[in-house]
Coordinates of C-alpha atoms and ligand atoms in Angstrom, one line a residue:
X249 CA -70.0 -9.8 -24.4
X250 CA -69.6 -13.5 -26.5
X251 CA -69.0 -16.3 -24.0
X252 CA -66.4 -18.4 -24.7
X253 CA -67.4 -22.4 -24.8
X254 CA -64.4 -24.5 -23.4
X255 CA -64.4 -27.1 -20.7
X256 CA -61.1 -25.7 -20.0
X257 CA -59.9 -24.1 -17.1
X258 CA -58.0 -21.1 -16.2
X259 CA -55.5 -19.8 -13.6
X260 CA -53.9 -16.4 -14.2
X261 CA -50.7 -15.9 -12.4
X262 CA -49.8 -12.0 -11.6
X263 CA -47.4 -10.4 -9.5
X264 CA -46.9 -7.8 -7.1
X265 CA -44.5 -4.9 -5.5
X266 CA -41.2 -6.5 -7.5
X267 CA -39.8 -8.6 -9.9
X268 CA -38.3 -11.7 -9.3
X269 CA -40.4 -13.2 -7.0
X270 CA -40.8 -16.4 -8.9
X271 CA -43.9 -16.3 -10.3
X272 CA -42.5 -18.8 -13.0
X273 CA -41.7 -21.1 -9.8
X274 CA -44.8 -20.8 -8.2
X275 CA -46.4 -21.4 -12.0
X276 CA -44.4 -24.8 -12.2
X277 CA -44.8 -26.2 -8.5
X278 CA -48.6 -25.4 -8.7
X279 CA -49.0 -27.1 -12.4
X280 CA -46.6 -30.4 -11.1
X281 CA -49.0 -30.7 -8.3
X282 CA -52.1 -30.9 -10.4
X283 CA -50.8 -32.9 -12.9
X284 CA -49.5 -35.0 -10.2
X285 CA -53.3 -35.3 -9.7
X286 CA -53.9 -36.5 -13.0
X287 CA -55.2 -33.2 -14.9
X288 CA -53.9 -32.4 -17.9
X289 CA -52.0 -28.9 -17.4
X290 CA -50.5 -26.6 -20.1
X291 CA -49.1 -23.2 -19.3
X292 CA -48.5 -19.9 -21.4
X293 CA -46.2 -17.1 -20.5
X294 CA -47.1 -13.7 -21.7
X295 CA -44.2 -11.4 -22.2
X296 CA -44.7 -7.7 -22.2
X297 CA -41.8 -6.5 -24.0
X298 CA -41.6 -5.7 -27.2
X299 CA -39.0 -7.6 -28.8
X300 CA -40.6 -10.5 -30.7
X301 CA -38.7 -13.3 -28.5
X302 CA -35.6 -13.0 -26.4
X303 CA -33.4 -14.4 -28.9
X304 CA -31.9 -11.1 -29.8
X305 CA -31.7 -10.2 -26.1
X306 CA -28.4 -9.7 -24.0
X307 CA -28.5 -12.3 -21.2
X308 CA -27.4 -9.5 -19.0
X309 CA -31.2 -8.3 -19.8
X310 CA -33.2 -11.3 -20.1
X311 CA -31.5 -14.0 -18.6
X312 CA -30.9 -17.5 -20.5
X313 CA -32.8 -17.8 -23.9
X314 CA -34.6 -21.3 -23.4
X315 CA -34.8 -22.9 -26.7
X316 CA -38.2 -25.5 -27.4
X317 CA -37.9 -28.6 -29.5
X318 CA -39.6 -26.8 -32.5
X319 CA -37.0 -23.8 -32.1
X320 CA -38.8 -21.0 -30.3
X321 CA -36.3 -19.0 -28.3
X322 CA -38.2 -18.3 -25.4
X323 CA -38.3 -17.3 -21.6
X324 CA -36.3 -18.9 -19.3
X325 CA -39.6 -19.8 -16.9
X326 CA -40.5 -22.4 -20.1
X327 CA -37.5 -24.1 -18.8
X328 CA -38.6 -24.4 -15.3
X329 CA -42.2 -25.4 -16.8
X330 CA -40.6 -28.3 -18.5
X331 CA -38.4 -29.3 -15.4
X332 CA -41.1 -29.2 -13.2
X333 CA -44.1 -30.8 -15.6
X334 CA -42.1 -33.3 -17.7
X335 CA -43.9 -32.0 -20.3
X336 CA -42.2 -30.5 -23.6
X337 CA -42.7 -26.8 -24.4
X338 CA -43.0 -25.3 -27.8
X339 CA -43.9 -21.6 -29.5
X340 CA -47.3 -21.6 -28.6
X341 CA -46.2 -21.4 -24.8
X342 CA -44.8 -18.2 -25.2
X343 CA -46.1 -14.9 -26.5
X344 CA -44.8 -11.6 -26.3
X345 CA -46.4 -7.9 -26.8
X346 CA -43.7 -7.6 -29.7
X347 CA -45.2 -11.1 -31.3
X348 CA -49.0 -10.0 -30.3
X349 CA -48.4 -6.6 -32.3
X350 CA -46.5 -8.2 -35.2
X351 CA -49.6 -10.1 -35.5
X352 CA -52.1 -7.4 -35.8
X353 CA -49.9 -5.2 -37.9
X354 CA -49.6 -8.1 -40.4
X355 CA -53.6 -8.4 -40.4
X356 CA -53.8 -5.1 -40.5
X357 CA -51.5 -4.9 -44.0
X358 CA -53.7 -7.7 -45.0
X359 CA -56.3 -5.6 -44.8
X360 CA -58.2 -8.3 -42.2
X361 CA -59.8 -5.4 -40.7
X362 CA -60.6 -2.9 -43.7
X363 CA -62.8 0.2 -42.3
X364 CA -61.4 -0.1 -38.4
X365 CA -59.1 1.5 -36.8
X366 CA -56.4 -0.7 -34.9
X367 CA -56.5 -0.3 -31.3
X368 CA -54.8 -1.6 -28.1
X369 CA -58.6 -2.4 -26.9
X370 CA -60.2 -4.9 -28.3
X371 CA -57.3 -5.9 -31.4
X372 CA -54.3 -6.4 -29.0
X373 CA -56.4 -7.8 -26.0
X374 CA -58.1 -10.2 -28.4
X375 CA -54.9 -11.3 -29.9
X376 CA -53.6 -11.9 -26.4
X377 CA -57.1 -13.7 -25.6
X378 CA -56.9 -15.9 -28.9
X379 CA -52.9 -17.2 -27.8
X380 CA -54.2 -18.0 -24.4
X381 CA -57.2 -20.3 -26.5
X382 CA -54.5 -21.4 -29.1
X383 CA -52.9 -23.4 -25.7
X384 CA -56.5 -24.5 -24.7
X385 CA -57.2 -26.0 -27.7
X386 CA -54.8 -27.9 -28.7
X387 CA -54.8 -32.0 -29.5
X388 CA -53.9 -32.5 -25.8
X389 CA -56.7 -31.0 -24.5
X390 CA -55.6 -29.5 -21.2
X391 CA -58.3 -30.1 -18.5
X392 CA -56.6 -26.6 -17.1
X393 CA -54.1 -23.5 -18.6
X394 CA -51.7 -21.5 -16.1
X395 CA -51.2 -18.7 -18.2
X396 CA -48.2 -16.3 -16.0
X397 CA -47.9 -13.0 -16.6
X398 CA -44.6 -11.3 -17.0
X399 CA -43.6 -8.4 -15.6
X400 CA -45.1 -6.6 -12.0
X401 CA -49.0 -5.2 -11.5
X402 CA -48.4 -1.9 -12.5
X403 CA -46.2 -1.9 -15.4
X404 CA -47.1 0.1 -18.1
X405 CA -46.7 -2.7 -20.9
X406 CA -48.4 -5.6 -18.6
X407 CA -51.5 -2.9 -19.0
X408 CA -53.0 -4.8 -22.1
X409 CA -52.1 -8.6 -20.7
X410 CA -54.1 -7.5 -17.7
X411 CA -57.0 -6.2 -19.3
X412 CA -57.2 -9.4 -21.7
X413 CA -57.2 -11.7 -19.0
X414 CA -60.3 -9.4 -17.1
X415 CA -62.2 -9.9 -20.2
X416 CA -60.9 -13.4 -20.6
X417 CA -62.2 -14.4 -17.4
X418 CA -65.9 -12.9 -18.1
X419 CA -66.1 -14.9 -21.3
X420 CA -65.2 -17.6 -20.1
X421 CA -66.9 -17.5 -16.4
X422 CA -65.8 -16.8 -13.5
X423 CA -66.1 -19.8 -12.1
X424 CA -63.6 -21.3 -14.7
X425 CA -61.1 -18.5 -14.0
X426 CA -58.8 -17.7 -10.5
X427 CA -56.7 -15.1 -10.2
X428 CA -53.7 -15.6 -8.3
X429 CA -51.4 -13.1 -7.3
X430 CA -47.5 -13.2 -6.0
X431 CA -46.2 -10.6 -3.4
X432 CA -43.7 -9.6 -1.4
X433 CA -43.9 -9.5 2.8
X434 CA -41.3 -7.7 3.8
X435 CA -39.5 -8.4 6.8
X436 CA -37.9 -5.4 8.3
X437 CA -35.2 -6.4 10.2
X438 CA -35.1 -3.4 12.5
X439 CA -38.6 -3.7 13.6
X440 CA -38.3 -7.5 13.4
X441 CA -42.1 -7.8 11.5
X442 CA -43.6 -9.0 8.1
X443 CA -44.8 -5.9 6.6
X444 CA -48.2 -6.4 4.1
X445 CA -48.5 -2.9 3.4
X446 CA -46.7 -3.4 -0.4
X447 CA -49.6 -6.5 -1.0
X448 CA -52.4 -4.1 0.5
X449 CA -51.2 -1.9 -2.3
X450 CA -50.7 -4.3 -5.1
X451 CA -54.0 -6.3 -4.9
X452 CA -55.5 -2.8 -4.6
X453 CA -53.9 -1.8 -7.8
X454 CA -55.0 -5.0 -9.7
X455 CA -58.7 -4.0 -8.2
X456 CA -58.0 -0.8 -10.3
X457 CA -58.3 -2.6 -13.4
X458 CA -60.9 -5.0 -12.7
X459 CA -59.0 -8.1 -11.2
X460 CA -60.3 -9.4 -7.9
X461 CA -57.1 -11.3 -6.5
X462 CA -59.0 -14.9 -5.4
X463 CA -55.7 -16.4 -4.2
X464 CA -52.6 -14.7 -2.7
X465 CA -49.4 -16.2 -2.3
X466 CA -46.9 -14.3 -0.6
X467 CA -43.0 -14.7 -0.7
X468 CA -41.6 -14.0 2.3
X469 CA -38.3 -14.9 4.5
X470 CA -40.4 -16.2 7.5
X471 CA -43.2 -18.6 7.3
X472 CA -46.9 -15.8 7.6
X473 CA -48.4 -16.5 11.3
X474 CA -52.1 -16.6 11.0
X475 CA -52.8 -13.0 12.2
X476 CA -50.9 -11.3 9.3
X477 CA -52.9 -14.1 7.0
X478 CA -56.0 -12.5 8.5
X479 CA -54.9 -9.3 8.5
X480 CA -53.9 -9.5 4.1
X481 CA -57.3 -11.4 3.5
X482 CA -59.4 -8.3 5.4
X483 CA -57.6 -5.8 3.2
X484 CA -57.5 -7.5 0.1
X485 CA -61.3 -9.5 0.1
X486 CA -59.9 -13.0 0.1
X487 CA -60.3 -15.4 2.6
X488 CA -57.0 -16.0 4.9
X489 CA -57.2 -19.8 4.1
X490 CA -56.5 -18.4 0.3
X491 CA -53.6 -16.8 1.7
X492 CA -50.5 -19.2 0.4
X493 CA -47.0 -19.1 2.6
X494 CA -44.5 -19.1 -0.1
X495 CA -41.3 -19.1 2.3
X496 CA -37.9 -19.2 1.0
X497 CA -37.0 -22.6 0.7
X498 CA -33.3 -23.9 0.1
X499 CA -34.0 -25.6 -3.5
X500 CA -36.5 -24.6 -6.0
X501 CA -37.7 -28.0 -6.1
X502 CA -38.8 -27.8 -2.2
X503 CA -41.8 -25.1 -3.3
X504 CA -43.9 -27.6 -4.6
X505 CA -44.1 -29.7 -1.2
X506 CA -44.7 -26.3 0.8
X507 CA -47.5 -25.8 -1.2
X508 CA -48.8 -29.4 -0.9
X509 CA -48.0 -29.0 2.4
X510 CA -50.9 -26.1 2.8
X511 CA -52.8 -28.3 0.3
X512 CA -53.1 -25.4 -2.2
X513 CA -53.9 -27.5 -5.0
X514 CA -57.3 -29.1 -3.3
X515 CA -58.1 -25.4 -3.1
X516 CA -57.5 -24.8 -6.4
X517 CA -59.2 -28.0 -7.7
X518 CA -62.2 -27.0 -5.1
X519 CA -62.9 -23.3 -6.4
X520 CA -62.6 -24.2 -10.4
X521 CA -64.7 -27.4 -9.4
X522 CA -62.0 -30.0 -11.2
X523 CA -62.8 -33.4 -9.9
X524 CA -59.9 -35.4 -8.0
X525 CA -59.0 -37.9 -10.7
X526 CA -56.2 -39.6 -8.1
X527 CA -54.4 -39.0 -4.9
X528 CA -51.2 -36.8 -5.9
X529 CA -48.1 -39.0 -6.8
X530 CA -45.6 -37.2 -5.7
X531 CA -43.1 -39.8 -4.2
X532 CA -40.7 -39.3 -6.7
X533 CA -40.3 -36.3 -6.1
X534 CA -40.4 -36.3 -2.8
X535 CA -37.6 -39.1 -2.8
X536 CA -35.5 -36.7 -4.3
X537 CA -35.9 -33.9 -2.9
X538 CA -34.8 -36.0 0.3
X539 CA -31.9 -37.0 -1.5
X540 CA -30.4 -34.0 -2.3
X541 CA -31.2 -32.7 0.9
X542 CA -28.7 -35.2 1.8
X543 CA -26.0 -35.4 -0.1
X544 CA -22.9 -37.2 1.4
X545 CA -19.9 -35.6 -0.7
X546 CA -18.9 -32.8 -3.1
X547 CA -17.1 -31.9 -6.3
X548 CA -16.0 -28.6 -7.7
X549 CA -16.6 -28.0 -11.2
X550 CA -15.6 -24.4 -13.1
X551 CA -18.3 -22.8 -14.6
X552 CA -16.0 -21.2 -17.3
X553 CA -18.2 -18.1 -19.3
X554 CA -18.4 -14.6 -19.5
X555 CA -21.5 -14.0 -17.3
X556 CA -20.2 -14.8 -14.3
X557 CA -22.3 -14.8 -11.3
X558 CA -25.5 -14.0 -13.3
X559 CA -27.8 -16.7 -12.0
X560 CA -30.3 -16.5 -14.8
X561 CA -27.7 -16.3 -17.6
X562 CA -26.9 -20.1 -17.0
X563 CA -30.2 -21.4 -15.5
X564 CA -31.0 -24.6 -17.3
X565 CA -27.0 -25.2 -16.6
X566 CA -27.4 -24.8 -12.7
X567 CA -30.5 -26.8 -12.7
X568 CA -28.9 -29.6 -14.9
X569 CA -26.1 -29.7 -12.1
X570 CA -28.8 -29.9 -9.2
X571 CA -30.2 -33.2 -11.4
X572 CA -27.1 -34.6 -11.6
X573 CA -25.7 -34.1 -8.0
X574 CA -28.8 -35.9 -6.6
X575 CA -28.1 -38.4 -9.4
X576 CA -24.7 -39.2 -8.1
X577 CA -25.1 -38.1 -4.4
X578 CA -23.1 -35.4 -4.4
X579 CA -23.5 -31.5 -3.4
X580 CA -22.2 -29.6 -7.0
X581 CA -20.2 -26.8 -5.6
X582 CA -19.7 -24.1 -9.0
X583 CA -16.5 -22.7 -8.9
X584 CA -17.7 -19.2 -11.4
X585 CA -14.5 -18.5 -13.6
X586 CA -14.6 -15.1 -15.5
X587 CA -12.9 -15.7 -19.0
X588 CA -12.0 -12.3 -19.9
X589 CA -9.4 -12.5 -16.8
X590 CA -7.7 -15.9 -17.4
X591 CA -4.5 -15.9 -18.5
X592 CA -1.6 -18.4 -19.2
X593 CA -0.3 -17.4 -16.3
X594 CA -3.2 -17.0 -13.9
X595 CA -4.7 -20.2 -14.9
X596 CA -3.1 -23.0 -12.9
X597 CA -4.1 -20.8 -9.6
X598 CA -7.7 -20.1 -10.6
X599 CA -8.5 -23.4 -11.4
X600 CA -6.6 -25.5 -8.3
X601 CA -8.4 -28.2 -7.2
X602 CA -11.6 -27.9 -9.4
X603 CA -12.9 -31.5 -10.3
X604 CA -14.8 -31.1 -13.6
X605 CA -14.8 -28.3 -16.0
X606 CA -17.7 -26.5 -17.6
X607 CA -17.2 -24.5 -20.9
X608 CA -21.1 -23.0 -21.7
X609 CA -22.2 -21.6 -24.8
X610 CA -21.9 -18.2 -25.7
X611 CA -21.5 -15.1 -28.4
X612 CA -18.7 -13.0 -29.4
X613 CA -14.8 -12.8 -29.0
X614 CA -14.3 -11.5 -25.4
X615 CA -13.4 -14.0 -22.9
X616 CA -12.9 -17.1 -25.8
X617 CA -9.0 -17.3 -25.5
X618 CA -9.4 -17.7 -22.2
X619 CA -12.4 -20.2 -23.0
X620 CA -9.4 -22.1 -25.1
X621 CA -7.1 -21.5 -22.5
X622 CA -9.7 -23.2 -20.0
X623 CA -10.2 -26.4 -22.6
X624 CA -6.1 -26.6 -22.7
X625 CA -5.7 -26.9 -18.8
X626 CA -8.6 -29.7 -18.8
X627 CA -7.3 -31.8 -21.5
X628 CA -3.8 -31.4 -20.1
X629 CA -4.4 -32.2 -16.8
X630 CA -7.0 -35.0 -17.4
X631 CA -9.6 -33.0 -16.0
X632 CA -13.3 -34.6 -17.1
X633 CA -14.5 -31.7 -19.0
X634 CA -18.0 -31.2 -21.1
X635 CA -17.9 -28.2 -23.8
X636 CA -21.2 -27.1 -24.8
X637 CA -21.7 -25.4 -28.1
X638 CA -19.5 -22.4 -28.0
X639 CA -17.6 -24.2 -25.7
X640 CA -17.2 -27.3 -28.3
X641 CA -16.0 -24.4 -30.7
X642 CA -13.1 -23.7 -28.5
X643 CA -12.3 -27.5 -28.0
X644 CA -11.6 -27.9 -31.1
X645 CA -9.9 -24.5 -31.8
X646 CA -7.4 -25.2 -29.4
X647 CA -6.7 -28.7 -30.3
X648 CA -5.8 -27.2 -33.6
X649 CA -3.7 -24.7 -32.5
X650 CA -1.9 -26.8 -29.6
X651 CA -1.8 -30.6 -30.7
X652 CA -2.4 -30.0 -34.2
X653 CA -0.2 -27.3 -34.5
X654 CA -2.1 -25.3 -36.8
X655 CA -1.0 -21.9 -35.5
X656 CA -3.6 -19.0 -35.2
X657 CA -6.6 -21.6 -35.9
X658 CA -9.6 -19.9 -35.2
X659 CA -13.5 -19.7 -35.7
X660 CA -14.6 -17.3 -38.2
X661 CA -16.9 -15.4 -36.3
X662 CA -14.0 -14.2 -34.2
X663 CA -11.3 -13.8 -37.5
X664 CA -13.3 -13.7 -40.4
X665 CA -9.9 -13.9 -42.9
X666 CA -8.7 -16.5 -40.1
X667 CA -5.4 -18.8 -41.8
X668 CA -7.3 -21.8 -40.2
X669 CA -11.1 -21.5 -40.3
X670 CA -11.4 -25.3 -38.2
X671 CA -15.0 -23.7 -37.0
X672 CA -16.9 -21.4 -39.7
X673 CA -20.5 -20.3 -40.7
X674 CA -22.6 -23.1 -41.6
X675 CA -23.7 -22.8 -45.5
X676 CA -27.2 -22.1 -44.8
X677 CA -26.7 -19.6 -42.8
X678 CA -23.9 -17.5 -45.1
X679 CA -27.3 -15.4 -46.9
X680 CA -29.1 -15.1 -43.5
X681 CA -29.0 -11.0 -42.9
X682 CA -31.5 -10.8 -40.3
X683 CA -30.9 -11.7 -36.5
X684 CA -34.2 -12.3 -35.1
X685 CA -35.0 -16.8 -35.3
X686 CA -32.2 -17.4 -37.8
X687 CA -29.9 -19.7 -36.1
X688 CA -29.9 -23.1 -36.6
X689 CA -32.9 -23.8 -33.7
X690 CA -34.2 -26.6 -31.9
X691 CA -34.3 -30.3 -32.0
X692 CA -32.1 -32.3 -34.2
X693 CA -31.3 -36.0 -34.4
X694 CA -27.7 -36.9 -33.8
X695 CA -26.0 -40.5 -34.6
X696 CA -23.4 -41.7 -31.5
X697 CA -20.3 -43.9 -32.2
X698 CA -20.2 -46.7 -30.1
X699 CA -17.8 -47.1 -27.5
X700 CA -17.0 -43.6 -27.0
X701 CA -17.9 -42.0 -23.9
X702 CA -20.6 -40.0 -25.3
X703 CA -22.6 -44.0 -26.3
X704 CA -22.0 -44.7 -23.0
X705 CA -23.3 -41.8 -21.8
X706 CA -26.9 -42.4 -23.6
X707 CA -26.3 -46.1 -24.1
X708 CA -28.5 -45.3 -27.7
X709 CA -27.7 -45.0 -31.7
X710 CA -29.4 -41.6 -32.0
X711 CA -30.0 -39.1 -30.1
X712 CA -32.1 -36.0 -30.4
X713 CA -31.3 -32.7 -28.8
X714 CA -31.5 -29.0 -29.0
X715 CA -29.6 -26.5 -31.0
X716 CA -28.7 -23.1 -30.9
X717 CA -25.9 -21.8 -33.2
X718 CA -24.7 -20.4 -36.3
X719 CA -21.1 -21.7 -36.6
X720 CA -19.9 -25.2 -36.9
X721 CA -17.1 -28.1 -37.0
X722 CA -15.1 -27.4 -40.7
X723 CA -15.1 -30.7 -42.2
X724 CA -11.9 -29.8 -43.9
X725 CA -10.3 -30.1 -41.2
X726 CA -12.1 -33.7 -39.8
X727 CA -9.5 -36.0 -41.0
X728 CA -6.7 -34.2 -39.8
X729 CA -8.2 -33.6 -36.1
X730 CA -9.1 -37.2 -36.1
X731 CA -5.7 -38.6 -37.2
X732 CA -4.4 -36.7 -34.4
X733 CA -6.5 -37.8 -32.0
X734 CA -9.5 -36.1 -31.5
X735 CA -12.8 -38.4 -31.9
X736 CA -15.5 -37.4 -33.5
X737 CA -18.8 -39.1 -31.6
X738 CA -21.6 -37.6 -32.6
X739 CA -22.9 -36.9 -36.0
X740 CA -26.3 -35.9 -37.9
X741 CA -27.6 -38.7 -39.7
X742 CA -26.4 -37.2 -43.2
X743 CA -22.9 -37.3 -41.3
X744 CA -22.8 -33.7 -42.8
X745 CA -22.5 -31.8 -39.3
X746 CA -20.1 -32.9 -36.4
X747 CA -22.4 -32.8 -33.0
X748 CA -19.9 -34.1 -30.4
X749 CA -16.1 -34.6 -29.9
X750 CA -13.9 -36.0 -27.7
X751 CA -10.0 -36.5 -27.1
X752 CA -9.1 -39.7 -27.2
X753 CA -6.6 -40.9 -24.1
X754 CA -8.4 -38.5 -21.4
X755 CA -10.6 -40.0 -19.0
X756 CA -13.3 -38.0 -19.9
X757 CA -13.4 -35.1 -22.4
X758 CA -16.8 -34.2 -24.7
X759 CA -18.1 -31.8 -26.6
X760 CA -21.1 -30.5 -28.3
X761 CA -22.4 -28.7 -30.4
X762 CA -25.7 -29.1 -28.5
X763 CA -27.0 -27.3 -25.3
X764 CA -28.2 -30.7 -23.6
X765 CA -28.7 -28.7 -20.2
X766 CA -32.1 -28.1 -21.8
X767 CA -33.1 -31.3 -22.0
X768 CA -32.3 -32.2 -18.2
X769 CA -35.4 -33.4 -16.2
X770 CA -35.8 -34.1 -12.3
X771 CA -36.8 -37.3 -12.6
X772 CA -34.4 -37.9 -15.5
X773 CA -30.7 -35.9 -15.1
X774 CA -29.1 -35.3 -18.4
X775 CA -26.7 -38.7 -19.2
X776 CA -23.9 -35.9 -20.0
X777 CA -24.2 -33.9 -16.7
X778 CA -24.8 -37.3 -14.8
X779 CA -21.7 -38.5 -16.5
X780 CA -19.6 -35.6 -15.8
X781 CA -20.3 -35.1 -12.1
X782 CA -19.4 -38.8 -11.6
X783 CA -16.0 -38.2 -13.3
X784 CA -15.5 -35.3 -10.7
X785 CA -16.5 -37.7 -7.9
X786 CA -13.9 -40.2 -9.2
X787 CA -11.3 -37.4 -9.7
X788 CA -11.7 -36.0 -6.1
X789 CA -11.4 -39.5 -5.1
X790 CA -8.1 -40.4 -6.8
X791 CA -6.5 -36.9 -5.9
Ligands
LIG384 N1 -21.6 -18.2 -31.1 C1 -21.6 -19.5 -31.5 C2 -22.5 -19.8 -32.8 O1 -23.3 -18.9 -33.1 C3 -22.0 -20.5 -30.4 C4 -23.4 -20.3 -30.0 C5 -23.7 -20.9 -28.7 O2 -22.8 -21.2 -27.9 N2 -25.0 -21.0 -28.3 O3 -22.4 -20.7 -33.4

């Protein structure tokens, strides 16, 4: 076996009995609190499906498709990574089999390995080992690398990630490595107990394949008393002060201080022998967290899309909202309306009383009239209202159709032969064929006009935010939709693509072509969600 030479550190993040558990969250509270100790912490996730990212992926499958500043669609736990560490992800922090085998194939083409034959053990494994170094190594030089992952112990396509990390851990020493593994205890209601048989079974099963568990953390509805601790660290070989309570907490943002609280990071620190480099800094966050477990009033804002009631579809969205309520004090209650069912005759009942309006991104026709319908009851009521890139799409297809008067306007991707194209493939993408990374992805620098509501939002010249589209604003149409009203605010510094929009003579209206939801921190609430929830306050107030 070669060693591996690295002063890095390691901590491998598994889980157990079902999915969901929220390893990603366990990931990000656990990296926050060592950073908030001063390490330098970078985190992978390995993905055991096959496609090469999720781009191509159905939110209904995959939940939201988190986009990096260098354009990687990735998993949605990169999002919470970034939430929780302040720290920007990027391609490197996300790996999937389907990108792991791409890889080798290529090689293999290449004829990199001439004479071999290609197999899952060692060509795959020591692809998956080389990623989890690619993270190690980089510039920043991460004193420590969480790499999660994906799927449940068990799993016949986590098989290979499992059996890289085994050997990863040898090469680079055990005593630079820690497994830690997320379960499930059960409470069964009818016999009123926690129930550790499923994590007997799951640490057992990662035993199987050569993974001593050194650290379990166990999800469970009621807090573990110190018997049951005892009674999973006899049966699984760890000791029951490595047993970590991971309670259900009301916000995500509470799990970090429940670990603190059991001081899981000093144990942590202690087994990979990192020395302290400060006491944590955590009041921040701790500040907030207060806050919004206190917030005086609320606002209802419509959440107008097609996944409606899918959580995960709209994560970076719900979280933004969490930043901004605490930001302006106030609980965000999400009134979820289903597009596909609104109607110009449904549409003054379903969306009584809502404060702010939210039109998310999205693909393909169904639900968009009732997207535009949505955009027409919020301009003409004077609701605030923030588009986001689908949703600036059908701000500005219904201003054409209802103020401009430009019947039947329309985006092309809906009506290709459209009369009025006023949104339509951007140039460089008329050629593309392939699906797979060919939108227009990730970070790109945007120019405000002054005085709109979108300068005041960010109070800067240029912005830079993240992109993930095909379609755009048709110049051919700009003069017109400005002469009648509508305000273009945002452009790219060529001024060849429209970003934002707004309507002029509404208290608050703005659109764009961006998903700024991505970009929304903690400790630093997205200006446009800030801005909208405080319009709702002030609506609620007035009404
Ligand atoms: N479907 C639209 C496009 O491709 C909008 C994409 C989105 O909302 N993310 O341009």
């Amino acid at each position: 076996m070669k060693k591996i030479r690295i002063s890095t550190k390691f901590i491998f993040i598994t889980g157990g009995v079902v999915s969901s558990l929220g390893k990603g969250i366990l990931a990000s509270s656990l990296g926050m609190l060592l950073k908030a100790r001063g390490l330098r912490v970078n985190v992978i996730k390995l993905d055991p499906y096959i496609n090469v990212d999720p781009g191509t992926m159905s939110p209904f499958q995959h939940g939201e498709v988190y986009v990096t500043d260098d354009g990687a669609e990735t998993d949605l736990d990169l999002g919470h990574y970034e939430r929780f560490l302040d720290q920007d992800m990027g391609r490197r922090n996300n790996a999937t089999t389907g990108q792991i085998y791409e890889t080798v194939i290529r090689r293999e083409r290449e004829g990199a390995y001439l004479g071999a034959t290609i197999q899952v053990i060692p060509h795959i494994t020591n692809e998956i080992k080389q990623r989890i170094l690619d993270v190690a190594r980089r510039s920043s030089r991460p004193d420590l690398v969480l790499v999660e992952v994906g799927g449940t112990v068990g799993d016949i396509e986590s098989l290979p990630f499992l059996e890289a990390i085994r050997q990863f851990s040898l090469e680079v020493g055990q005593e630079n490595s820690l497994f830690l593994h997320l379960t499930l205890v059960p409470f069964i209601r009818a016999a009123q107990e926690l129930k550790t048989k499923p994590t007997q079974h799951s640490v057992g099963r990662l035993r199987e394949i050569g993974i001593q568990a050194d650290m379990i953390a166990c999800r469970s509805e009621v807090p573990l008393e110190r018997s049951l601790k005892e009674k999973i660290a006899l049966f699984t070989n760890v000791r029951a002060a490595d047993v970590i309570d991971a309670t259900d907490v009301p916000s995500i943002y509470e799990v970090p201080l429940n670990l603190e609280h059991q001081k899981m990071a000093q144990t942590v620190m202690r087994k990979l022998g990192l020395r302290v480099i400060h006491r944590p800094r955590l009041e921040k966050w701790k500040a907030i967290v207060e806050r919004q477990r206190q917030l005086q009033q609320e606002v209802e804002i419509a959440l107008c899309g097609k996944y409606v009631g899918l959580q995960d579809a709209y994560k970076s969205i719900l979280e933004a909202f969490q930043h901004a309520g605490v930001a302006n004090s106030t609980r965000v209650k999400l009134r979820w309306v289903d597009t596909e069912l609104l109607t110009v005759d449904n549409i003054d009942k379903v969306m009584a009383g809502v404060h702010g309006v939210l039109v998310p991104g999205g693909f393909g026709e169904r639900g968009v009239e009732g997207k535009i319908e949505v955009v027409r009851w919020a301009r003409e009521s004077g609701t605030p209202f923030l588009g986001i890139c689908l949703g600036l799409h059908a701000a500005v297809m219904e201003y054409a159709r209802n103020v401009l008067k430009l019947r039947g306007a329309n985006s092309t991707e809906f009506m290709p032969r459209t009369k009025h194209p006023v949104i339509h493939l951007m140039p460089e993408q008329r050629k593309i064929k392939h699906k797979g990374a060919t939108m227009r992805l990730g970070a790109y620098p945007c120019n405000l006009l002054r005085g709109t509501n979108s300068w005041r939002a960010y109070r800067r010249a240029s912005i830079s935010e993240r992109h993930r589209h095909r379609y755009e604003f048709n110049n051919d149409y700009r003069q017109r939709l400005e002469d009648a009203g509508m305000v273009v605010s945002g452009v790219s510094p060529d001024d060849r693509l429209v970003e934002m929009v707004e309507v002029r003579n509404h208290p608050w209206f703005v659109a764009v072509q961006f998903h700024p939801e991505l970009k929304s921190r903690v400790t630093r609430p997205h200006p446009l969600f800030r801005d909208l929830v405080k319009q709702a306050v002030k609506r609620a107030r007035h009404k």
